[in-house]
Short mmCIF file of C-alpha atoms in Angstrom, two decimals:
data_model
loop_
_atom_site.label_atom_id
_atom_site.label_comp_id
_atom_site.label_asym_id
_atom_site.label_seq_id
_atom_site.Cartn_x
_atom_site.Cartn_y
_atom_site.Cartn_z
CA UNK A 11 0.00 0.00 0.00
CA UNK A 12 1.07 3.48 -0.92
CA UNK A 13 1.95 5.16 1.84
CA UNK A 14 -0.30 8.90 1.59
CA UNK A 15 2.33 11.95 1.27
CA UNK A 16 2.50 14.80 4.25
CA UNK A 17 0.74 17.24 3.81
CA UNK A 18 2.14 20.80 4.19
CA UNK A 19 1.90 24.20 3.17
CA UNK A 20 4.93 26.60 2.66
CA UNK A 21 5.61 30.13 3.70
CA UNK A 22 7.99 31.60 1.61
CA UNK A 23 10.02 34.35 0.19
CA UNK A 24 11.10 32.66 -2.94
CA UNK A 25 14.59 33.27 -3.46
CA UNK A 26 17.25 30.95 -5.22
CA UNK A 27 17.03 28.57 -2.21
CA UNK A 28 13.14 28.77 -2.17
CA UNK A 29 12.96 27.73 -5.40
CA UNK A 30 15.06 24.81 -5.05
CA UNK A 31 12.64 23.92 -1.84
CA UNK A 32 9.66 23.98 -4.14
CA UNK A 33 10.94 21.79 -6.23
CA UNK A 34 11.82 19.20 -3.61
CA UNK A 35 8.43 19.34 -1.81
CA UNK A 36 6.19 19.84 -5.21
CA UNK A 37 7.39 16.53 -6.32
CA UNK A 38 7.47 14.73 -2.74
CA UNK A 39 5.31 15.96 -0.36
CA UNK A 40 1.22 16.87 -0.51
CA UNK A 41 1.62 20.57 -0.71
CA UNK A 42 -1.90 21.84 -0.09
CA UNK A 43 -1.07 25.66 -0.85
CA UNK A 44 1.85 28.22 -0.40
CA UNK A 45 1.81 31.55 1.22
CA UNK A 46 4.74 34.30 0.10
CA UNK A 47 6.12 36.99 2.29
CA UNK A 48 8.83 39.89 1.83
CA UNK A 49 12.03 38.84 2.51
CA UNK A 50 14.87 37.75 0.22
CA UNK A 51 12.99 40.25 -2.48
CA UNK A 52 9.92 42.04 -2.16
CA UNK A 53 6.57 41.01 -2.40
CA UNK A 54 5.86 41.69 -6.20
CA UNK A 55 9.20 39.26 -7.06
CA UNK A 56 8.27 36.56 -4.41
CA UNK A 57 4.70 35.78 -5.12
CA UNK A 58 6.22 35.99 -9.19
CA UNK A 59 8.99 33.42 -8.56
CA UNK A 60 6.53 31.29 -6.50
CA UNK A 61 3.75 31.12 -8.94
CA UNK A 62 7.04 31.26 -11.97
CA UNK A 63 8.59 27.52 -10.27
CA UNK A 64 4.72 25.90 -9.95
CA UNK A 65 4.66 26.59 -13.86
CA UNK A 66 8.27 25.08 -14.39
CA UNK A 67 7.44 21.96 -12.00
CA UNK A 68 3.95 21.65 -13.42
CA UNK A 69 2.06 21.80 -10.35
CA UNK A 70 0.06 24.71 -11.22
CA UNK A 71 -3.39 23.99 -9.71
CA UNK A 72 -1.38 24.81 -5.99
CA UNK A 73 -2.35 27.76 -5.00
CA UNK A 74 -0.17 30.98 -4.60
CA UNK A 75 -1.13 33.56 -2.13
CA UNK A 76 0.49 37.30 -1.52
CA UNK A 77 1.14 37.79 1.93
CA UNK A 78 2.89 40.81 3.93
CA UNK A 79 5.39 43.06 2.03
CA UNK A 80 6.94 44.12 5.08
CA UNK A 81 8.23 42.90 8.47
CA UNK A 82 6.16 43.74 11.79
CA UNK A 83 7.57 47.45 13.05
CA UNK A 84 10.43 48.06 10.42
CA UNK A 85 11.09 48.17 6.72
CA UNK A 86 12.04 45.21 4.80
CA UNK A 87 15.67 44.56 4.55
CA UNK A 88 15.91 42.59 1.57
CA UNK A 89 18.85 39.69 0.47
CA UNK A 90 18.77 41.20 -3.17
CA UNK A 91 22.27 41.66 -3.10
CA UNK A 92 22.56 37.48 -2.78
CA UNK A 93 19.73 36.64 -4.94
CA UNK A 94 19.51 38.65 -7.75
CA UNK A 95 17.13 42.21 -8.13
CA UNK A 96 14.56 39.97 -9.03
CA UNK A 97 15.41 37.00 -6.43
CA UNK A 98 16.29 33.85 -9.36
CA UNK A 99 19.97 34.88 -9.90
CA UNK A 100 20.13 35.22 -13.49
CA UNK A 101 16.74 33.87 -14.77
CA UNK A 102 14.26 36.37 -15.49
CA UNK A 103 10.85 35.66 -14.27
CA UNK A 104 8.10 36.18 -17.01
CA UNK A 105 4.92 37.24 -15.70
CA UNK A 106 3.30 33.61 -14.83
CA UNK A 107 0.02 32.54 -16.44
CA UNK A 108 -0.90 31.27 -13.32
CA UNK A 109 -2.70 33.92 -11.35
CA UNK A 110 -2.33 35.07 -8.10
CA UNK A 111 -5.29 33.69 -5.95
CA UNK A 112 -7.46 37.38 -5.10
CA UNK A 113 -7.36 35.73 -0.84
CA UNK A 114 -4.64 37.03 1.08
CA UNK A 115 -2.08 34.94 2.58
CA UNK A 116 -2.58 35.19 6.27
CA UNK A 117 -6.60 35.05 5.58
CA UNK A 118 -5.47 31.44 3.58
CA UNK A 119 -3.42 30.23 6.86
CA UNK A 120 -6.27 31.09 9.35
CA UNK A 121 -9.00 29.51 7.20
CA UNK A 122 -7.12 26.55 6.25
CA UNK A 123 -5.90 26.01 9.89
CA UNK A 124 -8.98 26.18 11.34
CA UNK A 125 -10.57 23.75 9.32
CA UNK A 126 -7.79 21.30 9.25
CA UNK A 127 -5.33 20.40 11.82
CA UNK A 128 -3.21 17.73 9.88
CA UNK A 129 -1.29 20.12 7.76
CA UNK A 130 3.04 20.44 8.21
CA UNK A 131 3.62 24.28 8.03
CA UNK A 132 6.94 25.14 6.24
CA UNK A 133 8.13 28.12 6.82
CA UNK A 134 11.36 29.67 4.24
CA UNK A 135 11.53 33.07 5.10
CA UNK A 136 10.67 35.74 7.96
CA UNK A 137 7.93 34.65 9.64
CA UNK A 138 5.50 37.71 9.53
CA UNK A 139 2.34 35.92 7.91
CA UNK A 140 2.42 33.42 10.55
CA UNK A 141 3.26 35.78 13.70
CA UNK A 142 0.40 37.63 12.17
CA UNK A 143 -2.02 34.80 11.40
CA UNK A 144 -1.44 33.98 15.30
CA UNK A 145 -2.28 37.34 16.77
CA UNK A 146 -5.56 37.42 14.36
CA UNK A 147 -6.58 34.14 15.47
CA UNK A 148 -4.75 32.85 18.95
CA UNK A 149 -6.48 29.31 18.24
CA UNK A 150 -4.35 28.29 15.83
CA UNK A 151 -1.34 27.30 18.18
CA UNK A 152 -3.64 24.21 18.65
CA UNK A 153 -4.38 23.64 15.52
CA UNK A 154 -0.97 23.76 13.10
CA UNK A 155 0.40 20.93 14.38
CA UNK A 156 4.01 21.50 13.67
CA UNK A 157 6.17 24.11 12.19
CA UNK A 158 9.60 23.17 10.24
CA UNK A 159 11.32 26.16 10.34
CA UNK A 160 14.63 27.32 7.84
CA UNK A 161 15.86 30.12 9.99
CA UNK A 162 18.13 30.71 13.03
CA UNK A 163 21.39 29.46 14.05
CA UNK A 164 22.63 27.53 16.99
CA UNK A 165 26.04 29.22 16.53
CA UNK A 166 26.46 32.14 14.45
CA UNK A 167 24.76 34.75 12.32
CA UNK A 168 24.83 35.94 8.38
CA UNK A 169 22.48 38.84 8.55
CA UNK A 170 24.94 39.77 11.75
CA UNK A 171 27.28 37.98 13.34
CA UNK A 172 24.80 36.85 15.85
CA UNK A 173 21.54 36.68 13.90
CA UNK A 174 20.14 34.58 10.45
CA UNK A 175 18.48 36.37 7.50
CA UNK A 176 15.06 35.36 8.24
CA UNK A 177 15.01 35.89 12.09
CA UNK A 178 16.65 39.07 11.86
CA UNK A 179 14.47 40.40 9.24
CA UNK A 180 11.51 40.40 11.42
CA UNK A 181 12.57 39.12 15.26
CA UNK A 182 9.42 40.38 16.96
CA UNK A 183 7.50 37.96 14.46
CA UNK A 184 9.86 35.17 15.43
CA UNK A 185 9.04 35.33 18.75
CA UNK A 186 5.51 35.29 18.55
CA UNK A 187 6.24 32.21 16.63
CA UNK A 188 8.98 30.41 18.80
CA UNK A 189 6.67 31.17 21.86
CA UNK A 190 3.16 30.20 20.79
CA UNK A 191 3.85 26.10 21.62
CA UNK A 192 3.40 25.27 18.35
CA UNK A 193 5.70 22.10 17.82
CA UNK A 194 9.12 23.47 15.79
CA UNK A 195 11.74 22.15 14.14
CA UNK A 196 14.46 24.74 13.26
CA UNK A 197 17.13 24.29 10.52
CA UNK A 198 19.47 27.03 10.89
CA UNK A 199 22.87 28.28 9.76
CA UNK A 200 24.41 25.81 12.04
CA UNK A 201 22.89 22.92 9.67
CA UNK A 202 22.76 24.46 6.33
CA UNK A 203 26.57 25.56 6.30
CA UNK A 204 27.17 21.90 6.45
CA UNK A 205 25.39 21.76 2.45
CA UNK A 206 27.85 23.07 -0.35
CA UNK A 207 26.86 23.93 -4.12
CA UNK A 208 29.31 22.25 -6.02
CA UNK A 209 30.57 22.23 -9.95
CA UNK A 210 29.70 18.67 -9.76
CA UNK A 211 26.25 18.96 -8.54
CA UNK A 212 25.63 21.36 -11.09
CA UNK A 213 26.96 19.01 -13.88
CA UNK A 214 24.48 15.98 -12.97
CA UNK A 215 21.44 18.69 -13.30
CA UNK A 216 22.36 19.97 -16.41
CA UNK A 217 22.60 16.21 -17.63
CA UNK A 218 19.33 15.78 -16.75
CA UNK A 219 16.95 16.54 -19.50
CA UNK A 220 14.00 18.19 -18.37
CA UNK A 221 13.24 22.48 -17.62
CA UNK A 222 12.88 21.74 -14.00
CA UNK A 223 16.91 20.27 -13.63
CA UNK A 224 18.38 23.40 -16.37
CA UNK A 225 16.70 26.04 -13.99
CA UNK A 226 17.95 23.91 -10.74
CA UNK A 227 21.65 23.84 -13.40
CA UNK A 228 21.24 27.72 -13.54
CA UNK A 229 20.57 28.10 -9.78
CA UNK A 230 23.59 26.24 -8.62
CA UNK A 231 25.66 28.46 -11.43
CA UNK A 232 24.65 31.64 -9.59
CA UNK A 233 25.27 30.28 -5.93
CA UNK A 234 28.92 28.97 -7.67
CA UNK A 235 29.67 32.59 -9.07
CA UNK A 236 29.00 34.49 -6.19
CA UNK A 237 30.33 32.64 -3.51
CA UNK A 238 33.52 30.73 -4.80
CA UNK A 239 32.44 27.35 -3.81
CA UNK A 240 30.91 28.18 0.05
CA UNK A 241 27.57 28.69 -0.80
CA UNK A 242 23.80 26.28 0.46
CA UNK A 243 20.91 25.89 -0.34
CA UNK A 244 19.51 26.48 2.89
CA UNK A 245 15.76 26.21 2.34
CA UNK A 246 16.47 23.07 0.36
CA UNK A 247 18.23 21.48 3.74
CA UNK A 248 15.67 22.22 5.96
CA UNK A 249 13.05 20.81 3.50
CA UNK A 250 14.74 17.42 3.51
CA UNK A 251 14.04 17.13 6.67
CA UNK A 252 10.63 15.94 5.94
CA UNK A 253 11.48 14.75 2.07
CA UNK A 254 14.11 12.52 3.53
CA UNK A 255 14.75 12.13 7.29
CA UNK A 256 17.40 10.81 6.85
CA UNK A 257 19.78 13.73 5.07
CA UNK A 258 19.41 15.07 9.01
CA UNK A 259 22.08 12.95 11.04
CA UNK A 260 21.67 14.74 14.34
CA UNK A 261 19.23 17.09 16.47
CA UNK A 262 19.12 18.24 20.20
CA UNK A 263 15.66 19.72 21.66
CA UNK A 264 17.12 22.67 22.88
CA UNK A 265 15.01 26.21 24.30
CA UNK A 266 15.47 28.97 21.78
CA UNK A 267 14.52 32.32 22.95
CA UNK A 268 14.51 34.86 19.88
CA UNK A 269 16.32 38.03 20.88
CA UNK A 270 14.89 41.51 19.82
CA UNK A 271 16.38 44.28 21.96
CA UNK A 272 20.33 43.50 21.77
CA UNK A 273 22.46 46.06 20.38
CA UNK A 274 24.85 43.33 18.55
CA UNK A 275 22.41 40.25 18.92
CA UNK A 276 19.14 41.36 17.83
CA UNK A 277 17.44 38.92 15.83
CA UNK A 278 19.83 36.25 17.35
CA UNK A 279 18.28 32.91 18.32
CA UNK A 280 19.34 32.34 22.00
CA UNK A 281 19.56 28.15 21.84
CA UNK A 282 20.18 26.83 25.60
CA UNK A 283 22.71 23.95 25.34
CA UNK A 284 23.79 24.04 28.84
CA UNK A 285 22.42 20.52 29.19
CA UNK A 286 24.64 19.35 26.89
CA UNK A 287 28.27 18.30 26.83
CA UNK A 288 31.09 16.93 24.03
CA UNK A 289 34.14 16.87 22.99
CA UNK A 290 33.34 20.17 20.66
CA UNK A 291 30.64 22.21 22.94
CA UNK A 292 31.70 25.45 20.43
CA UNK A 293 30.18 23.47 17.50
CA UNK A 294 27.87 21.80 19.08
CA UNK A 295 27.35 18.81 16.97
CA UNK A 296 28.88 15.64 19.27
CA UNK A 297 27.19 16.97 21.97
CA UNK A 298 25.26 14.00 24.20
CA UNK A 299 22.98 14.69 27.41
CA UNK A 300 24.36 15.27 30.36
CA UNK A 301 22.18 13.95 33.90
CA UNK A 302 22.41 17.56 35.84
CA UNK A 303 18.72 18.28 36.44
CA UNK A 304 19.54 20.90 38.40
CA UNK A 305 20.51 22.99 35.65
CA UNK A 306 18.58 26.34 35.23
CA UNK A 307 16.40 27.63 32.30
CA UNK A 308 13.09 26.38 30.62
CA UNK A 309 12.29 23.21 29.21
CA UNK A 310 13.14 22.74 25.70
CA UNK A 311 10.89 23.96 22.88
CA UNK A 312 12.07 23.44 19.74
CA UNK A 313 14.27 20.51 17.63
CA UNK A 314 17.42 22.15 16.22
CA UNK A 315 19.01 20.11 13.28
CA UNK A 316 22.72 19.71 14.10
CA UNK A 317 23.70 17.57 11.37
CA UNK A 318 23.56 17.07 7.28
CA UNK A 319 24.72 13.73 4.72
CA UNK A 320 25.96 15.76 2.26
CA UNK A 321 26.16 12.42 0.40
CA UNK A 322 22.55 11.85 0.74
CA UNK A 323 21.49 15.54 -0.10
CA UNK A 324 22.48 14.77 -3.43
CA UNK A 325 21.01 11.52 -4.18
CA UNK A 326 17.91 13.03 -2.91
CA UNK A 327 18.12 15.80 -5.00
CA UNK A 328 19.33 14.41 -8.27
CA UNK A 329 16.72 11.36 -7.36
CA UNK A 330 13.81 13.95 -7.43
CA UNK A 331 15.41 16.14 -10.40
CA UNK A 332 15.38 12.82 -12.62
CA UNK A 333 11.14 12.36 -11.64
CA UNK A 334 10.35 14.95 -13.29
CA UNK A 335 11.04 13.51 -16.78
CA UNK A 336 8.14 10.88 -15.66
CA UNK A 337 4.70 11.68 -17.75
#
């Protein structure tokens, strides 16, 4: 018997990682509808490349919403300067044929949420639509039933040195989110640093002949040019997470506070590994538990990922690339 795919829908701010995402979860997961935010781009370019890589995958009857343009109390910030002015590197976006559903995206999340509570949310980029979905309708912490989160770090910062892109951009939302008991699991810096873009990873896509593997090709190009070698695909890694377990080695249930009035550390996520003990407690990766119940600080609340099979990122990836050649 077939076993039925999760269902999930995505928040996003599709970028050159996004898109990547989409493709993995199009092709392997139930995805019921996606949401886009500001973030890596703007609005007008997110909810464009979203409904732009539905077209290229050929899942075009999931629907795109438009969500917030703009994070909680300041402007948006955007990542233009890694993705491109129009947030796909060097492919530019045509206006889609597929429209832009007319319901707005947090009005999507709260309707959808409250009439099902069996749906994954996915969440690629700041987390504005959800922090304000929450404060519209408070229920909702009982009904998503788990967020996986690509944002955060349980070391050290790209936006700052302390704080992640996507917590950064909007911190206040963040915390609404990281402190509404909602189930999370957090992919962060920490994990996704652990993924590299390589000139061989781009080869096997461009030998594989279908539009969705020569955009994935071009997408790997861009991340090659403008990072010598050191870039991720972080929304891809924290995707595979429910794609394929098993590209995620390692994770510690940790409490992560989400800091938004430090000078240097605003937007940082604050991960408590003070119950925790290894060989190499700066990377925190061989960590193991350690029986001191006396410790201070609050009980864990979210599952960082720690660990990443490169090896197995790839299969996955070229695995799923390779599908969609299948009629």
């Amino acid at each position: 018997m077939t076993t039925p795919r999760r269902k999930v829908i995505i928040d996003c701010d599709t970028g050159v990682d996004d898109a990547l995402a989409l493709v993995l979860c199009l092709k392997n997961l139930e995805v019921v509808g996606i949401t886009t935010v500001g973030g890596n781009v703007g609005l007008a370019s997110t909810q464009r490349n979203t409904r732009y890589v539905t077209e290229v995958t050929g899942y075009t009857h999931v629907p795109v919403f438009a969500g917030y343009d703009r994070p909680m109390l300041e402007p948006l910030r955007d990542a233009s300067y890694v993705h491109g002015a129009g947030g796909l590197g060097p492919i530019e976006v045509p206006e889609p044929k597929k429209p832009l559903e007319s319901r707005h995206g947090v009005d999507y999340l709260i309707e959808t949420y409250m009439a099902h509570d069996d749906i994954t949310l996915i969440t690629l980029g700041p987390l504005t639509n959800v922090a304000h979905a929450l404060l519209r309708e408070p229920r909702l912490a009982g009904r998503i039933p788990e967020i996986l989160c690509m944002g955060g770090s349980a070391t050290f910062g790209n936006a700052t040195p302390a704080a992640e892109f996507n917590i950064y951009t909007d911190p206040e939302a963040a915390k609404i989110v990281f402190e509404s008991g909602i189930p999370i699991r957090m992919v962060g810096l920490n994990l996704t640093r652990e993924q590299r873009v390589t000139p061989a990873l781009m080869a096997a896509a461009e030998a594989i002949d279908n539009d969705v593997a020569r955009m994935v090709a071009r997408l790997c190009g861009h991340v090659l040019d403008r990072s010598g070698g050191t870039g991720s695909f972080c929304d891809a890694c924290a995707v595979m997470w429910l794609v394929e377990p098993a590209v995620i080695t390692k994770s510690l249930k940790l409490h992560v506070t989400v800091e938004t009035r430090g000078e240097f550390t605003r937007g940082m996520t604050v991960c408590d590994t003070r119950p925790y003990a290894g060989a190499a407690p700066g990377v925190d990766i061989d960590r193991q538990w350690q029986s001191e119940p006396s410790l201070p600080g609050k009980a864990p609340n979210v599952e960082v990922a720690m660990d990443l099979d490169q090896e197995k990122f790839n299969e996955v990836l070229l695995d799923t690339l390779r599908r969609y050649s299948e009629t």
